[in-house]
PDB file of C-alpha atoms in Angstrom:
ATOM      1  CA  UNK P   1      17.754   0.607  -5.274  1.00 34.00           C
ATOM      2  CA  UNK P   2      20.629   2.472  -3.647  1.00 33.00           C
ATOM      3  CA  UNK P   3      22.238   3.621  -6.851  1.00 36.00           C
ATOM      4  CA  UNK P   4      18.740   5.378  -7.464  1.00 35.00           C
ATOM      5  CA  UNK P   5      18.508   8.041  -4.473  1.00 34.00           C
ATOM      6  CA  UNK P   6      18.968  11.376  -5.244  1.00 37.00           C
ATOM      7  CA  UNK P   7      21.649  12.997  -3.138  1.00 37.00           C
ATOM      8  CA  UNK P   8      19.884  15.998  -3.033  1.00 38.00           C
ATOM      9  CA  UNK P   9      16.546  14.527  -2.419  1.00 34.00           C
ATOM     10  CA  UNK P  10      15.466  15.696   1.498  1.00 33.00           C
ATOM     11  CA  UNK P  11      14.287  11.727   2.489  1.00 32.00           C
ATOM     12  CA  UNK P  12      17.531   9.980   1.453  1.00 34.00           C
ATOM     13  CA  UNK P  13      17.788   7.098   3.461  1.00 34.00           C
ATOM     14  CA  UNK P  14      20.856   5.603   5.040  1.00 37.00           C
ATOM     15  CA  UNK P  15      19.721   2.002   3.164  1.00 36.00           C
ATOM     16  CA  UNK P  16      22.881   0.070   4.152  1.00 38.00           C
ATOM     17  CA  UNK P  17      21.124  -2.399   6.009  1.00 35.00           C
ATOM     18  CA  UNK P  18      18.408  -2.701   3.704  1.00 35.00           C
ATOM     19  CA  UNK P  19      19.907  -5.378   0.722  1.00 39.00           C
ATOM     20  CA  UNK P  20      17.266  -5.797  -1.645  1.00 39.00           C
ATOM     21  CA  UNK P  21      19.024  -8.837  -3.241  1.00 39.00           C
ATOM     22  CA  UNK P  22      19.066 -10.604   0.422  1.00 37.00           C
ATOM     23  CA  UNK P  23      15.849  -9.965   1.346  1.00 39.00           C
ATOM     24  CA  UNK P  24      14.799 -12.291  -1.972  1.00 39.00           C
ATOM     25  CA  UNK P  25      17.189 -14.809  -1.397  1.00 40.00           C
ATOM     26  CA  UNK P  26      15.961 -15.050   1.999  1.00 44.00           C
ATOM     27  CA  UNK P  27      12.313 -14.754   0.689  1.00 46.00           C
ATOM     28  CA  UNK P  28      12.441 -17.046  -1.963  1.00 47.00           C
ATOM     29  CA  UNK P  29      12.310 -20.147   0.396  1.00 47.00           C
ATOM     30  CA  UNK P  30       9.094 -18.906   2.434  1.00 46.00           C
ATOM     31  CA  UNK P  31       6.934 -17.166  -0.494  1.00 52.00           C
ATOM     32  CA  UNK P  32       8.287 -17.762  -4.395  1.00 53.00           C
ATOM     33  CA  UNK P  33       5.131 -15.932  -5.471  1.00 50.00           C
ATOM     34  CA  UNK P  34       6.045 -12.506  -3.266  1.00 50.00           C
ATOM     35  CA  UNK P  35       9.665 -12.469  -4.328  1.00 51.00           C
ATOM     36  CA  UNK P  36       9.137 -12.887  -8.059  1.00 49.00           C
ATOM     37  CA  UNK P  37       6.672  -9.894  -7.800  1.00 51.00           C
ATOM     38  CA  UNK P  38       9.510  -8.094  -5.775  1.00 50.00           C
ATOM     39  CA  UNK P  39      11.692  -9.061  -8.686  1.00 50.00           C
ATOM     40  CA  UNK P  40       9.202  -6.980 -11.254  1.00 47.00           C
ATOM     41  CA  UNK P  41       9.706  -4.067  -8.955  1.00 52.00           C
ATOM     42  CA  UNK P  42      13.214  -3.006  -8.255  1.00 57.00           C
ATOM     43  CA  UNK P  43      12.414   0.515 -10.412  1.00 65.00           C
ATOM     44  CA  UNK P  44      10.895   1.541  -6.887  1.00 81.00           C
ATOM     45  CA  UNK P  45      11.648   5.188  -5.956  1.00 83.00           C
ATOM     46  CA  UNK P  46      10.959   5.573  -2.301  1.00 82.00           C
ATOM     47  CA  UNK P  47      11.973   9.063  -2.681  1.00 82.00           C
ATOM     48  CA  UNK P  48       9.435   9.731  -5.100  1.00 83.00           C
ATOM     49  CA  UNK P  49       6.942   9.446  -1.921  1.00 87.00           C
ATOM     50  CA  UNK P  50       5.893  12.857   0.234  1.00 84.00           C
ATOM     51  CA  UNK P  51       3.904  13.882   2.197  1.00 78.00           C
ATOM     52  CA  UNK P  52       1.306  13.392   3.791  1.00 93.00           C
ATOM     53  CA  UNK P  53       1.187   9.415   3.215  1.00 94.00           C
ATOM     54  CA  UNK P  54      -1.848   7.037   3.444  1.00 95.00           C
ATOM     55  CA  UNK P  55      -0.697   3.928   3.665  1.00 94.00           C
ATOM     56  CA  UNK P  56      -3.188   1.093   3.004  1.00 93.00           C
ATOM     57  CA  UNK P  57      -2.561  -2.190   5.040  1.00 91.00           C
ATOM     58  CA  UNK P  58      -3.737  -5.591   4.449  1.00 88.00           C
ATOM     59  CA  UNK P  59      -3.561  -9.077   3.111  1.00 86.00           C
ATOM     60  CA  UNK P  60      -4.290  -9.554  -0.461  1.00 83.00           C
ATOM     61  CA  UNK P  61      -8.189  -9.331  -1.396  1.00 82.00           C
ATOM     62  CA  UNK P  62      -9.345  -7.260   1.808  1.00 84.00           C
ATOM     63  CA  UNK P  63     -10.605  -4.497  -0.225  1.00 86.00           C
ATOM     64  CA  UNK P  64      -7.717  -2.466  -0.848  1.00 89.00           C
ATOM     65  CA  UNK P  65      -7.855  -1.490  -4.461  1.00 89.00           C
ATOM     66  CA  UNK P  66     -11.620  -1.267  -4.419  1.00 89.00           C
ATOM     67  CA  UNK P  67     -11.665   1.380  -1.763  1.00 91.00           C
ATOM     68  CA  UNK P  68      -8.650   3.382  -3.025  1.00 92.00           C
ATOM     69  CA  UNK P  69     -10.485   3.481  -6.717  1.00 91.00           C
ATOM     70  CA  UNK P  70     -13.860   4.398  -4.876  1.00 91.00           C
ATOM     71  CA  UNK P  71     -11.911   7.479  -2.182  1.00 93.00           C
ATOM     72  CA  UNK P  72     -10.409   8.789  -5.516  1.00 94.00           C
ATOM     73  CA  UNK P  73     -13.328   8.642  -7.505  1.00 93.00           C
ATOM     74  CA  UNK P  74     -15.148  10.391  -4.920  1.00 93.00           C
ATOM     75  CA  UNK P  75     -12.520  13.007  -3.758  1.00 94.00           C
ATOM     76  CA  UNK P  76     -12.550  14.297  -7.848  1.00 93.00           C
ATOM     77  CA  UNK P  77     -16.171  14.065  -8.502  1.00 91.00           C
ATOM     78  CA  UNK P  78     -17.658  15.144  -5.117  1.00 91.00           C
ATOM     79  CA  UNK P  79     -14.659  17.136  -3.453  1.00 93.00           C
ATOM     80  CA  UNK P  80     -13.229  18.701  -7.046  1.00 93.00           C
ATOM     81  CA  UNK P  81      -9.919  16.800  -6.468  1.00 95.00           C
ATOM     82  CA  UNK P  82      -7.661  16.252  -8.807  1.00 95.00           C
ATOM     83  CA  UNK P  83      -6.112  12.285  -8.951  1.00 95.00           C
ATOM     84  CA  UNK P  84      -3.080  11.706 -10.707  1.00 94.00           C
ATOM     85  CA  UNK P  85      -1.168   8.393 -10.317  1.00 93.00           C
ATOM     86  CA  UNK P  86       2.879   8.770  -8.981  1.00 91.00           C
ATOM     87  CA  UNK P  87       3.989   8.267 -12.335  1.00 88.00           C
ATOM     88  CA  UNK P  88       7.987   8.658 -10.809  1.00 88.00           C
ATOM     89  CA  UNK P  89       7.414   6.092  -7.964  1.00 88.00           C
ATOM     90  CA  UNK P  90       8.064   3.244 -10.407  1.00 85.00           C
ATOM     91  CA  UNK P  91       9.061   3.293 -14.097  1.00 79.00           C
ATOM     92  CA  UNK P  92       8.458  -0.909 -14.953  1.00 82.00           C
ATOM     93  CA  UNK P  93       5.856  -1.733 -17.673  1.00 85.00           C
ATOM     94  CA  UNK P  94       3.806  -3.569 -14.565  1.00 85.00           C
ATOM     95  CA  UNK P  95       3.336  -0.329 -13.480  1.00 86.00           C
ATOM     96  CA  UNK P  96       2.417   1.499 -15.903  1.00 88.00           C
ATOM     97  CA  UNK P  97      -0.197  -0.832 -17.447  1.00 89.00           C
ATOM     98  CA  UNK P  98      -1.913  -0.719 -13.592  1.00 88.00           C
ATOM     99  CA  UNK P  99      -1.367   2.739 -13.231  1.00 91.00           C
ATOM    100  CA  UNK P 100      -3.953   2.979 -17.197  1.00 91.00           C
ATOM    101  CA  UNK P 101      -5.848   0.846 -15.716  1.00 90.00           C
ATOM    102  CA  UNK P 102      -6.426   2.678 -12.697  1.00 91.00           C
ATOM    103  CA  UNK P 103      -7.219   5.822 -14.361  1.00 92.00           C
ATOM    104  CA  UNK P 104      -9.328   4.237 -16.855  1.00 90.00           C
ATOM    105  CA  UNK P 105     -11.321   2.898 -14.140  1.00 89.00           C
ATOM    106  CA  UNK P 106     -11.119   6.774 -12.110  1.00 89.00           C
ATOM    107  CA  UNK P 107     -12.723   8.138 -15.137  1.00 86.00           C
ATOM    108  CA  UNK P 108     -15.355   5.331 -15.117  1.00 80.00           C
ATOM    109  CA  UNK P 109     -18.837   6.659 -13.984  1.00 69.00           C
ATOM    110  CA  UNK P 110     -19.612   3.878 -11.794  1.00 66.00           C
ATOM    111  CA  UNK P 111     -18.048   3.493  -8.407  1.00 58.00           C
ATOM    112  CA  UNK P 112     -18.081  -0.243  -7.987  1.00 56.00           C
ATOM    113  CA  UNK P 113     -15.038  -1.621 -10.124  1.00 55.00           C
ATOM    114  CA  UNK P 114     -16.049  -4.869 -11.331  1.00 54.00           C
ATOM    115  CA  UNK P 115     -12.176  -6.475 -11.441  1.00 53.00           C
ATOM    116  CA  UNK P 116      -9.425  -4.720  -9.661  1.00 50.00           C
ATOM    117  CA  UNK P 117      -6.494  -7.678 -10.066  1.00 54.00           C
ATOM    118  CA  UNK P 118      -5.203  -5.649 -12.780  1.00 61.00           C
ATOM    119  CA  UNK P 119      -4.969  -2.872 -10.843  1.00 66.00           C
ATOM    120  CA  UNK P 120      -2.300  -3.309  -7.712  1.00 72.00           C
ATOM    121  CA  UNK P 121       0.564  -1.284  -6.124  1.00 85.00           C
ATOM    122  CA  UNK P 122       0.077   2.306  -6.790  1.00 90.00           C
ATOM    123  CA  UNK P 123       0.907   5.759  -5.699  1.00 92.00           C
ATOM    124  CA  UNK P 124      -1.422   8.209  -6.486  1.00 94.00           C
ATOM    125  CA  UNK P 125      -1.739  11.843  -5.659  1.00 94.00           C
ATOM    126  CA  UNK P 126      -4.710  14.339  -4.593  1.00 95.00           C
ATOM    127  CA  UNK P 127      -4.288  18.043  -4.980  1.00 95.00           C
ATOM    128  CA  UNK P 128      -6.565  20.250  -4.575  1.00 92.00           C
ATOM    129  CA  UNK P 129      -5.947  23.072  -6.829  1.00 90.00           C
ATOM    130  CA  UNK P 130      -2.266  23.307  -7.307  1.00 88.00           C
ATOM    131  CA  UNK P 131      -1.325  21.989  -3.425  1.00 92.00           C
ATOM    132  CA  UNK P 132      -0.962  18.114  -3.100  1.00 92.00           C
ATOM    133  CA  UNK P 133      -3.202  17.294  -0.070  1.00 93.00           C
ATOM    134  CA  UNK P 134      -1.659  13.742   0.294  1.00 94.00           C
ATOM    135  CA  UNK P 135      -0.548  10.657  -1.552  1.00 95.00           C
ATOM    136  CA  UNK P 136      -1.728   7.208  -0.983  1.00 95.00           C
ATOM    137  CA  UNK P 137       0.290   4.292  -1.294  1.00 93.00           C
ATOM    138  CA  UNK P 138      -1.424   0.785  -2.100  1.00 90.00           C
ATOM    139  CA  UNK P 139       0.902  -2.073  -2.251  1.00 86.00           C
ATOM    140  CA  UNK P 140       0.818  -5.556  -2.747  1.00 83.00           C
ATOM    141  CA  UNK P 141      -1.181  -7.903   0.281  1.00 82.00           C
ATOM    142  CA  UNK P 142       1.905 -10.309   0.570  1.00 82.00           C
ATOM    143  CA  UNK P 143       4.069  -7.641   2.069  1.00 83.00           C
ATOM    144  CA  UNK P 144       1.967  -7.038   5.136  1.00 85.00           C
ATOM    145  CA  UNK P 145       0.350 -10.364   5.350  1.00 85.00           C
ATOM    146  CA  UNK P 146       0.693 -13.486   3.868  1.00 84.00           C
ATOM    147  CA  UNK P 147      -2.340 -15.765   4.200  1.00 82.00           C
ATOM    148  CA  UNK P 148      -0.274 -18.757   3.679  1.00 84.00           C
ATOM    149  CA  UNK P 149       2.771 -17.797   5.546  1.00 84.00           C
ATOM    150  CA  UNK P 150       1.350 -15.937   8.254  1.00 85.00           C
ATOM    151  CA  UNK P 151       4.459 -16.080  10.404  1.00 87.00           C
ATOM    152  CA  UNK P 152       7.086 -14.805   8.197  1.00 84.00           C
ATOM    153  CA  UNK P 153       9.115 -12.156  10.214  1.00 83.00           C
ATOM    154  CA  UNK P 154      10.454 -10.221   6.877  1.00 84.00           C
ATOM    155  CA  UNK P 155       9.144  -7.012   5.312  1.00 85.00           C
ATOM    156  CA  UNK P 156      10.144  -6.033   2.076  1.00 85.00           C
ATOM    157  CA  UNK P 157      12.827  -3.146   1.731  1.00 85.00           C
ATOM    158  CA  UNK P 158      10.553  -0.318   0.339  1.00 86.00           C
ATOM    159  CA  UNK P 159       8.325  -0.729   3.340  1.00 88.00           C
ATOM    160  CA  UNK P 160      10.756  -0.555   5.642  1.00 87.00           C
ATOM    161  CA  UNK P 161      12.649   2.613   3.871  1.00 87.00           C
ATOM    162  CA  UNK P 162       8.942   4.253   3.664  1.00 89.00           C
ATOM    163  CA  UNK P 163       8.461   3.692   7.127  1.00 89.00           C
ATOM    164  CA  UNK P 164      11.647   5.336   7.632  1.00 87.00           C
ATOM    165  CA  UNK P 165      10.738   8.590   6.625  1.00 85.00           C
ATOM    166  CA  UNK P 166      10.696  10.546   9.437  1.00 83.00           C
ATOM    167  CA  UNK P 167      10.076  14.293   7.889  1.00 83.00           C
ATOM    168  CA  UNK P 168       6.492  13.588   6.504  1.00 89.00           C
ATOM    169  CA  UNK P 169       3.390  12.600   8.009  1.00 93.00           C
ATOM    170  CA  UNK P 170       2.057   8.776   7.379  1.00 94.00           C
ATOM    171  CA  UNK P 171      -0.866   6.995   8.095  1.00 94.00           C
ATOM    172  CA  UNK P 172      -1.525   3.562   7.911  1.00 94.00           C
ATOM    173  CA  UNK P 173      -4.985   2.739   7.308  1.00 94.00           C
ATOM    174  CA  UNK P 174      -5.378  -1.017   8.370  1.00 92.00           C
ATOM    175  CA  UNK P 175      -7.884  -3.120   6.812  1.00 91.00           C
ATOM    176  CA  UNK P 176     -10.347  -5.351   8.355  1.00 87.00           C
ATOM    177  CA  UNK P 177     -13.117  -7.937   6.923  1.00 83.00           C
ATOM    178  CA  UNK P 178     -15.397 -10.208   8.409  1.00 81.00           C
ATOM    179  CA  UNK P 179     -14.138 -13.941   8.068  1.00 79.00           C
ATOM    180  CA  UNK P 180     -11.000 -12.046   6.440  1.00 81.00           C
ATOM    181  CA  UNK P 181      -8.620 -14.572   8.007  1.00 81.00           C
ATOM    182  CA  UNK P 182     -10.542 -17.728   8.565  1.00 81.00           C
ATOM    183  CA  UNK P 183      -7.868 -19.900   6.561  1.00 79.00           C
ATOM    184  CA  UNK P 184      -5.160 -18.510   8.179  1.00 82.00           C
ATOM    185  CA  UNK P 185      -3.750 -17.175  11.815  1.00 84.00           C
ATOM    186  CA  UNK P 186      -5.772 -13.712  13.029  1.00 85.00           C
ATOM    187  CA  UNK P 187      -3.053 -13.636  16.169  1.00 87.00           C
ATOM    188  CA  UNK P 188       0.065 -13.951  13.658  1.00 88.00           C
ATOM    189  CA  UNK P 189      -1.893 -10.269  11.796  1.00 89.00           C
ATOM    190  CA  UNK P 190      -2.214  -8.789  14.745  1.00 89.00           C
ATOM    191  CA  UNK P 191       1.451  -9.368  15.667  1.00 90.00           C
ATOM    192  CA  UNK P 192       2.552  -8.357  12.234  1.00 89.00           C
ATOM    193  CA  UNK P 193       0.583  -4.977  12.481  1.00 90.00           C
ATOM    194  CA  UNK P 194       2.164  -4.636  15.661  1.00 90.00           C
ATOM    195  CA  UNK P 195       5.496  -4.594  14.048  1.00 90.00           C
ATOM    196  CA  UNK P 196       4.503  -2.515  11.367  1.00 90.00           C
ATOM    197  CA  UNK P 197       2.975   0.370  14.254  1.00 91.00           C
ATOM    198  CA  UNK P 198       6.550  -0.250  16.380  1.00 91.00           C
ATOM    199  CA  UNK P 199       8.372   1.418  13.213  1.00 90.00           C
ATOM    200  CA  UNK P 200       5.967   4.756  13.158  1.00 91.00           C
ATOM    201  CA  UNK P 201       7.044   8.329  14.649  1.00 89.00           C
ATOM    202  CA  UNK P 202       4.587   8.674  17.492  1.00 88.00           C
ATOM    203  CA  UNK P 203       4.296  12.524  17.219  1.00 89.00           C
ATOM    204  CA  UNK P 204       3.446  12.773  13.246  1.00 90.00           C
ATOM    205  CA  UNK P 205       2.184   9.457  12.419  1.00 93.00           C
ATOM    206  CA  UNK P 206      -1.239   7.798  12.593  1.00 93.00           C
ATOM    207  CA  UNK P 207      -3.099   4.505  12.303  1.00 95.00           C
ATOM    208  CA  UNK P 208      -6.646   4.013  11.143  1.00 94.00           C
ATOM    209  CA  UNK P 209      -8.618   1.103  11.420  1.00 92.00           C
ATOM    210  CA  UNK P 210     -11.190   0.149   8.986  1.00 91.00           C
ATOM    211  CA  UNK P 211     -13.170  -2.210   8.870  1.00 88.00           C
ATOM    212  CA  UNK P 212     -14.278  -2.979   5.291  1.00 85.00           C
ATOM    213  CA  UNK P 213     -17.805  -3.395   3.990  1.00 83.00           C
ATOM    214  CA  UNK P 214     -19.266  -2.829   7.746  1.00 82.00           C
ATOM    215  CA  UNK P 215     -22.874  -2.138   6.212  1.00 80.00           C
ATOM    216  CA  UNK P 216     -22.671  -5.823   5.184  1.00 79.00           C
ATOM    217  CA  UNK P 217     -22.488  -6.668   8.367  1.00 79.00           C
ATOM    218  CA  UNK P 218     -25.595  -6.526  10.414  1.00 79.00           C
ATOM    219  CA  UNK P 219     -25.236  -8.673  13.528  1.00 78.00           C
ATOM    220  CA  UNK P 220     -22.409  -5.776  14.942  1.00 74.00           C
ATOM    221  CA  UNK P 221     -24.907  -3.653  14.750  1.00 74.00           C
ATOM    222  CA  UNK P 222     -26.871  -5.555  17.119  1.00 71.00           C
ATOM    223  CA  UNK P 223     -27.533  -3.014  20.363  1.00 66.00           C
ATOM    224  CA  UNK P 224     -25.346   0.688  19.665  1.00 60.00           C
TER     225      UNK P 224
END
């Protein structure tokens, strides 16, 4: 991905240290599954990104897709946003069949998607009017949490460069669900999130926790 950072571009990253072709070799032996997709992706522009980032955090099937498909849908019919994917953060076919998919299902009048497994790791951008208000960035589950390798220690190389930018404001929204991880380690999560947090810049960066489908939930309501 080195050879595809623009020199003039104001978040180059130093990305030395950050071998795409090691981190799958080193990959391949704990999750094949995560470094084939990885494979499908190295057309990712991290540059491409700006500010300010929403970042949404989770394993695989917590309810990330759904919710970015129902924010957008609500930001451009009830806030007059306009929702455009990132159409120069990646540039493979993967991509842009998600990224139809995605605005097929914007332009949809209902707000519950019925299937969103064709739709997965996407930029997208909200302006209002002419000014982009902020860009979210929905990647796959795997990277932040594997389910059935809950302790792997790795993070895949466009994380840790978006991390890395330290001149635009990010937020990572971190996603909750009851009996979310009942087949695999809740303790090994909350260490990986701590990792994830350790990398932020404390004066422009955020976290938000959400916990996903909520009104589903009455017994935590139980009281206040």
């Amino acid at each position: 991905m080195t050879d595809m950072i623009d020199d003039k571009n104001p978040y180059k990253l130093d990305e030395s240290s950050l071998d795409s072709n090691e981190y799958i070799e080193n990959l391949d032996n704990e999750n094949e599954n995560l470094a084939n997709e990885i494979k499908d992706v190295r057309a990712i522009k991290t540059n491409a990104l700006s500010g300010p980032l929403i970042l949404f955090v989770g394993p695989r099937e917590s309810g990330k897709t759904t919710v970015l498909i129902n924010l957008a849908k609500y930001l451009k019919v009830n806030q007059g946003f306009k929702i455009d994917v990132n159409r120069t953060y990646r540039s493979d076919e993967t991509y842009v069949q998600s990224s139809h998919r995605f605005l097929t299902q914007l332009n949809d009048n209902q707000f519950a998607p019925n299937r969103t497994g064709n739709v997965n790791f996407l930029a997208v951008n909200a302006f209002r009017g002419s000014e982009q208000v902020c860009q979210f960035l929905e990647a796959p589950g795997e990277a932040y949490f594997d389910v059935f390798n809950p302790h792997s220690q790795v993070f895949p190389p466009y994380i840790l460069q978006t991390l890395s930018l330290t001149n635009i404001n990010k937020t990572l929204v971190i996603f909750f669900e009851e009996g979310m991880l009942l087949k695999s380690d809740p303790s090994a999560y909350s260490r990986r999130l701590s990792s994830l947090i350790q990398k932020l810049n404390k004066k422009i960066d955020d976290v938000i926790i959400l916990y996903n489908k909520i009104d589903k939930c009455p017994h935590l309501f139980k009281g206040n």
